[in-house]
Coordinates of C-alpha atoms in Angstrom, one line a residue:
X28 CA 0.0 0.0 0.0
X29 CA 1.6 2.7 -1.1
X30 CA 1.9 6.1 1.6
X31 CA -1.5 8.0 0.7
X32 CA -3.3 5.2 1.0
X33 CA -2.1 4.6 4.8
X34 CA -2.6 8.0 5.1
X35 CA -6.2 8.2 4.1
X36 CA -6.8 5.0 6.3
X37 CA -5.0 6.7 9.3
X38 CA -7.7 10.2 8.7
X39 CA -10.8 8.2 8.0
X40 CA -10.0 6.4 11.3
X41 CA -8.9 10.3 13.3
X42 CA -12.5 11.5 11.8
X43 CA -14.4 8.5 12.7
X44 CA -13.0 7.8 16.4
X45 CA -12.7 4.2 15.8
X46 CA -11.5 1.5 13.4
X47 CA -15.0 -0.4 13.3
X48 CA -16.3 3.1 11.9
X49 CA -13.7 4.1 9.6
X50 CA -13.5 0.3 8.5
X51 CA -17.2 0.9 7.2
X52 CA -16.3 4.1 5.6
X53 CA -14.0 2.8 3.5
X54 CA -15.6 -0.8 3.1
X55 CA -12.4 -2.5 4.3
X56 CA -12.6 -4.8 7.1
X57 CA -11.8 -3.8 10.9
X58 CA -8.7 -5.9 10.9
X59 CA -7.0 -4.8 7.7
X60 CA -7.7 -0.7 9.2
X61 CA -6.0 -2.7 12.3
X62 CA -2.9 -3.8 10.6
X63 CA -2.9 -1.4 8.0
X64 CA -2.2 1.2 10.9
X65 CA 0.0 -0.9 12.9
X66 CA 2.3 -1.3 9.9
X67 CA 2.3 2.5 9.3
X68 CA 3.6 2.9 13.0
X69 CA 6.0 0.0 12.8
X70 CA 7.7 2.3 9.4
X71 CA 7.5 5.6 10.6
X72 CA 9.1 4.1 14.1
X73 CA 7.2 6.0 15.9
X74 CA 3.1 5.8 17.9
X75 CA 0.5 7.5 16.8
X76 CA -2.6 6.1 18.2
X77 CA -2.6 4.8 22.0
X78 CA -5.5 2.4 21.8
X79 CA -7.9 0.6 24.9
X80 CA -10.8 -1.3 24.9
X81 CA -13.3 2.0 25.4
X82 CA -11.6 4.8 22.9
X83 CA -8.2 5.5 21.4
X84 CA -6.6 8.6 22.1
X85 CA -4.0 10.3 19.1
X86 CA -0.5 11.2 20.3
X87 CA 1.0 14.5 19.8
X88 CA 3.0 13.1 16.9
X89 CA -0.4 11.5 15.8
X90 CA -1.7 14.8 15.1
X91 CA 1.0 16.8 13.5
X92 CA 0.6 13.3 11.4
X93 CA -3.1 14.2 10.8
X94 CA -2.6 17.5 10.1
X95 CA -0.2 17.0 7.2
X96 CA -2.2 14.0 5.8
X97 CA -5.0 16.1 5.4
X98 CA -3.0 19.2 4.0
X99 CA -1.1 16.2 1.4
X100 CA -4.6 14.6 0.7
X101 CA -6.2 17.4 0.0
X102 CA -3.5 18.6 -2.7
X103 CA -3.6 15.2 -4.0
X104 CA -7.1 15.4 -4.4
X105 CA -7.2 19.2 -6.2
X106 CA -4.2 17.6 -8.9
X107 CA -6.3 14.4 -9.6
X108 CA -9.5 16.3 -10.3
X109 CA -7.0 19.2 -12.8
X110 CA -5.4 15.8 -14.7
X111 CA -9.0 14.2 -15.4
X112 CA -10.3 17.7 -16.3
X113 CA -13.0 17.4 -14.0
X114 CA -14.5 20.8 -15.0
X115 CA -18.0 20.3 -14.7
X116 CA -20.0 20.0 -11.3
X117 CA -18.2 19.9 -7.9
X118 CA -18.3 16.7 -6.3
X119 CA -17.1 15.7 -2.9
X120 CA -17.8 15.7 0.8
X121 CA -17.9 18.8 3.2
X122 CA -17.2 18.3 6.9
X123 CA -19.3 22.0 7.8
X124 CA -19.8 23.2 11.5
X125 CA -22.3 26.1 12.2
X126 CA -23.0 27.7 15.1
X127 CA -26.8 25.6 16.1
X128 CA -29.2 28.7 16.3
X129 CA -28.2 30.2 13.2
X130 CA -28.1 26.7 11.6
X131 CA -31.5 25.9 12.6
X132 CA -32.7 29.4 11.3
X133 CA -31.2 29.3 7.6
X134 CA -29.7 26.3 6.7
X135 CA -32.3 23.8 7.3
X136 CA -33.6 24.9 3.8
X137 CA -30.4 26.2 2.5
X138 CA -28.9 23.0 2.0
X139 CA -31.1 21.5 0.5
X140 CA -31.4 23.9 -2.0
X141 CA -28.1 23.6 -2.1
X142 CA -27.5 19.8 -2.6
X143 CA -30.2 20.1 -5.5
X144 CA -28.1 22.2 -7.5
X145 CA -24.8 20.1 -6.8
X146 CA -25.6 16.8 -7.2
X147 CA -22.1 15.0 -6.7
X148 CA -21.7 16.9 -2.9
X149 CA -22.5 15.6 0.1
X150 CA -22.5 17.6 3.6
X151 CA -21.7 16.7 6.5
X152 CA -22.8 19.3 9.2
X153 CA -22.0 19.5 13.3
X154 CA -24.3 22.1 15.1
X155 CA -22.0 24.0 17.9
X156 CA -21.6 27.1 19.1
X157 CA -18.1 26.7 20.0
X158 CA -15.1 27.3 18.2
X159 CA -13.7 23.8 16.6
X160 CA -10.2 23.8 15.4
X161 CA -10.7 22.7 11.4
X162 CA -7.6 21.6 11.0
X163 CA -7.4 19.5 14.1
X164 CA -10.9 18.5 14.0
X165 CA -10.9 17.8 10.2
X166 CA -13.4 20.2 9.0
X167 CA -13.4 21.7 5.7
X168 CA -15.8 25.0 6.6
X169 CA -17.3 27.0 9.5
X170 CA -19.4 30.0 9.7
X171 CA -18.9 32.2 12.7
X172 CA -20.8 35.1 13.8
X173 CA -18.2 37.9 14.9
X174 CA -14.9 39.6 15.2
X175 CA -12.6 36.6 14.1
X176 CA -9.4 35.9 16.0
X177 CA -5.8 36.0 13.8
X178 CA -5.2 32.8 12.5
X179 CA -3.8 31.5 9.0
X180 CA -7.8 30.8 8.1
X181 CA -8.9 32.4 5.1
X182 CA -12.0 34.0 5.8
X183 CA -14.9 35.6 3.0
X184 CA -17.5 37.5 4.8
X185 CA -21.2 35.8 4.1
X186 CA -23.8 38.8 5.4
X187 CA -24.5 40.7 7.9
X188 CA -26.5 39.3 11.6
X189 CA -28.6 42.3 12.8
X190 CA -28.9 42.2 16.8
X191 CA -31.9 44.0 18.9
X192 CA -32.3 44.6 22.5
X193 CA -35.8 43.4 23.7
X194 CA -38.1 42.6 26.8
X195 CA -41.5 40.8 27.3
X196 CA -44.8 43.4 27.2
X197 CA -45.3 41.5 30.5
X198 CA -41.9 42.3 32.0
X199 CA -41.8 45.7 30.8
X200 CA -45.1 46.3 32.5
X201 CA -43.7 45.4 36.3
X202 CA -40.3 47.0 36.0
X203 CA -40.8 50.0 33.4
X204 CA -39.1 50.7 29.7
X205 CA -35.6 51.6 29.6
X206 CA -35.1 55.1 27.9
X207 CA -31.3 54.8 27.8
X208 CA -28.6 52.3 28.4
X209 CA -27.6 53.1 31.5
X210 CA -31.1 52.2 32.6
X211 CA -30.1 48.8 32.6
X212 CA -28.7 49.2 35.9
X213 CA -31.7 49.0 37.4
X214 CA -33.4 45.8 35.1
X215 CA -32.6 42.2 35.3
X216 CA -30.4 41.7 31.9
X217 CA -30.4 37.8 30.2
X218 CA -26.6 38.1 28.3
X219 CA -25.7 35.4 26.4
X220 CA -21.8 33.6 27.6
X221 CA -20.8 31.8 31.0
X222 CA -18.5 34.8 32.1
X223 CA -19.3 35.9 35.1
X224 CA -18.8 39.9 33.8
X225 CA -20.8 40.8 31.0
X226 CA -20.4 43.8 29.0
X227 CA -22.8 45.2 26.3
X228 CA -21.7 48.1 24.4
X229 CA -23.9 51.0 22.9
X230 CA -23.8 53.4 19.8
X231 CA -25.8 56.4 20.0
X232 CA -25.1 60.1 20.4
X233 CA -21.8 60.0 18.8
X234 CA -20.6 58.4 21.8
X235 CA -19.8 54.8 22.9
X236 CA -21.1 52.9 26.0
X237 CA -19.6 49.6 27.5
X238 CA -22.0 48.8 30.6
X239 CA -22.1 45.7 32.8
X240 CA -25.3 43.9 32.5
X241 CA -26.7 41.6 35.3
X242 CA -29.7 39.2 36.0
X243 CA -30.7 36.2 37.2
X244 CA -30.1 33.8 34.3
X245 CA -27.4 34.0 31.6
X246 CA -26.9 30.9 28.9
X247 CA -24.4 30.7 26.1
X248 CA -27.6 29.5 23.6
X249 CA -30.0 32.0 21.8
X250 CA -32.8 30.3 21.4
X251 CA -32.9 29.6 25.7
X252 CA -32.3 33.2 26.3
X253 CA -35.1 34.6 24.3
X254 CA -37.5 31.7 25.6
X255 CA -36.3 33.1 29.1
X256 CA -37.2 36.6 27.8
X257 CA -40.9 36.1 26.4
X258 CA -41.3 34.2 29.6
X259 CA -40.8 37.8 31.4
X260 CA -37.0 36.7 32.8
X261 CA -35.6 40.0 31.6
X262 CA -33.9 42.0 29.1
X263 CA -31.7 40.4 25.9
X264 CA -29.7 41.2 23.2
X265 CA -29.6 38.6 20.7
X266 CA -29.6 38.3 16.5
X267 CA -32.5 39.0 14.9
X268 CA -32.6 35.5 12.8
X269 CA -33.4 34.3 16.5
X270 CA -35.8 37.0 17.7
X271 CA -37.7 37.3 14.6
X272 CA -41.2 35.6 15.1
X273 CA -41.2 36.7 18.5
X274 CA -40.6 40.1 17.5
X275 CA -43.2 39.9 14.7
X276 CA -46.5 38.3 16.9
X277 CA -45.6 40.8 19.5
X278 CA -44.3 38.2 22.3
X279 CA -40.9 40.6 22.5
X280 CA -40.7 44.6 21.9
X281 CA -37.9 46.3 20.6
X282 CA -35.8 48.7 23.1
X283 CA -33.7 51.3 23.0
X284 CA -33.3 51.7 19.4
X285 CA -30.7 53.5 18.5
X286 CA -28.1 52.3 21.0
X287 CA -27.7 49.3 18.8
X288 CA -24.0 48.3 17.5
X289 CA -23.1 47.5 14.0
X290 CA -24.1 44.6 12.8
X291 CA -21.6 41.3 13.2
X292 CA -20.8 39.5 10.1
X293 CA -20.9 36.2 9.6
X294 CA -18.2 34.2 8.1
X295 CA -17.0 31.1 6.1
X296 CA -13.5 30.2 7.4
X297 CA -11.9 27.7 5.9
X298 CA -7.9 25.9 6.3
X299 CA -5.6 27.1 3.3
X300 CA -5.4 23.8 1.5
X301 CA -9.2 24.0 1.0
X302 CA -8.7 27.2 -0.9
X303 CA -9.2 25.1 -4.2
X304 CA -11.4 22.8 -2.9
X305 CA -14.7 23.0 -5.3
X306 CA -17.5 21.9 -3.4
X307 CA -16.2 24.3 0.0
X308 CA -16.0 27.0 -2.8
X309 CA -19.3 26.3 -4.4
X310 CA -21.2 26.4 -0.4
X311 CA -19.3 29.5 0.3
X312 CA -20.5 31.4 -2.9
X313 CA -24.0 29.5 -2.6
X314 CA -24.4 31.3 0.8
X315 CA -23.2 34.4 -0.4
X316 CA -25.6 34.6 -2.9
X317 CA -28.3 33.8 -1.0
X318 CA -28.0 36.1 2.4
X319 CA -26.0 38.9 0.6

């Protein structure tokens, strides 16, 4: 078996967490994965997986290994499609992750539409608000909602998330309507993160405001805090992709309009070796030119 082989066994088994799985991936039985890998350890001198009964665990040399298959693979991949003059339709697999709210909002009938017009792509899609590490993790794309953090990502801007403060009718009855930031002070606040200080920051009057918000409940999901919020809780500041039927039936009012920030942009970041990649092109352009 010659090296790229070994090193498309060795990913398929980092991506799938276990040799029975990645064994079925590739139709190949569990035992030639097995040996296959132990052979690539024996020539390379050197461990890459420490196995046990429950899970196997990669080495630090196991993922600098994974790394550079995938970087090797992929460039393997773009040549092979530019010999056979694949010009036509992408085709391929797309490891995506989304941040869950916004997934749930848009691309529960974006892909689809998407995966109509591409026929030959698949997409493989993990819901999380976190921030995964795509080379590590072995994802081709993510969208992220915000300032993003210097990297060597390439990242194309996809459109822009609106964000409103709102309240209950019910809440603002008891506790009054906030006429200006610093208002807040005085109102229970639902801010979205686990940090324990929590900062909002205003526009408005040619001046900017960074205020501490409090309250009684703070979650690092959307959807939770503006349940908590037409259930009279308190005060957020969320996306509007999240807040818009509530906002629309009347369950949540708009405050202090105004005062709001820009709008964050959401992104499709992607490793440097996927620059080329079709299919992560075609999705990235799809999306563009639908939420532009």
């Amino acid at each position: 078996m010659n090296p790229f082989e070994e090193m498309r066994i060795f990913a398929q088994v980092m991506e799938s967490g276990s040799f029975t799985a990645a064994a079925d991936k590739l139709g190949l039985s569990k035992q030639f994965v097995s040996r296959k890998l132990m052979e690539l350890e024996q020539r390379l001198g050197v461990r890459l997986l420490n196995r046990s009964t429950r899970r196997l665990d990669v080495t630090p040399l196991g993922q600098r290994y994974y790394e550079a298959a995938l970087r090797l693979l992929s460039e393997v991949e773009q040549v092979e499609q530019g010999i056979s003059g694949q010009t036509s339709e992408p085709r391929g697999t797309i490891r995506l992750s989304a941040p869950l709210s916004f997934a749930v909002a848009h691309l529960g009938c974006l892909l689809p539409q998407f995966l109509q017009r591409y026929r030959d792509v698949s997409v493989e899609v993990d819901l999380s608000d976190r921030s995964v590490d795509l080379l590590g993790e072995g994802y081709d794309l993510a969208l992220r909602i915000g300032v993003l953090e210097d990297s060597t990502l390439i990242a194309r801007r996809i459109a822009s998330i609106e964000r409103v403060y709102c309240a209950s009718p019910a809440y603002l009855a008891e506790n009054g309507t906030p006429a200006r930031p610093e208002d807040l002070r005085n109102h229970d606040c639902l801010p979205y993160g686990h940090s324990r200080q929590v900062q909002w920051r205003f526009e408005g009057n040619g001046k900017p405001l960074v205020l501490e918000v409090a309250g009684r409940m703070r979650a690092n999901n959307g959807d939770l805090l503006r349940d908590a919020a037409i259930a009279g809780m308190g005060i957020t500041y969320l996306p509007t992709f999240i807040l818009g039927e509530a906002l629309k039936d009347g369950r949540l009012v708009k405050l202090l309009e105004g005062f709001e920030t820009e709008p964050l942009a959401l992104s499709a970041v992607y490793p440097q070796h996927r620059q080329a990649s079709r299919p992560v092109q075609a999705l990235v352009e799809f999306l563009r030119e639908q939420m532009l």
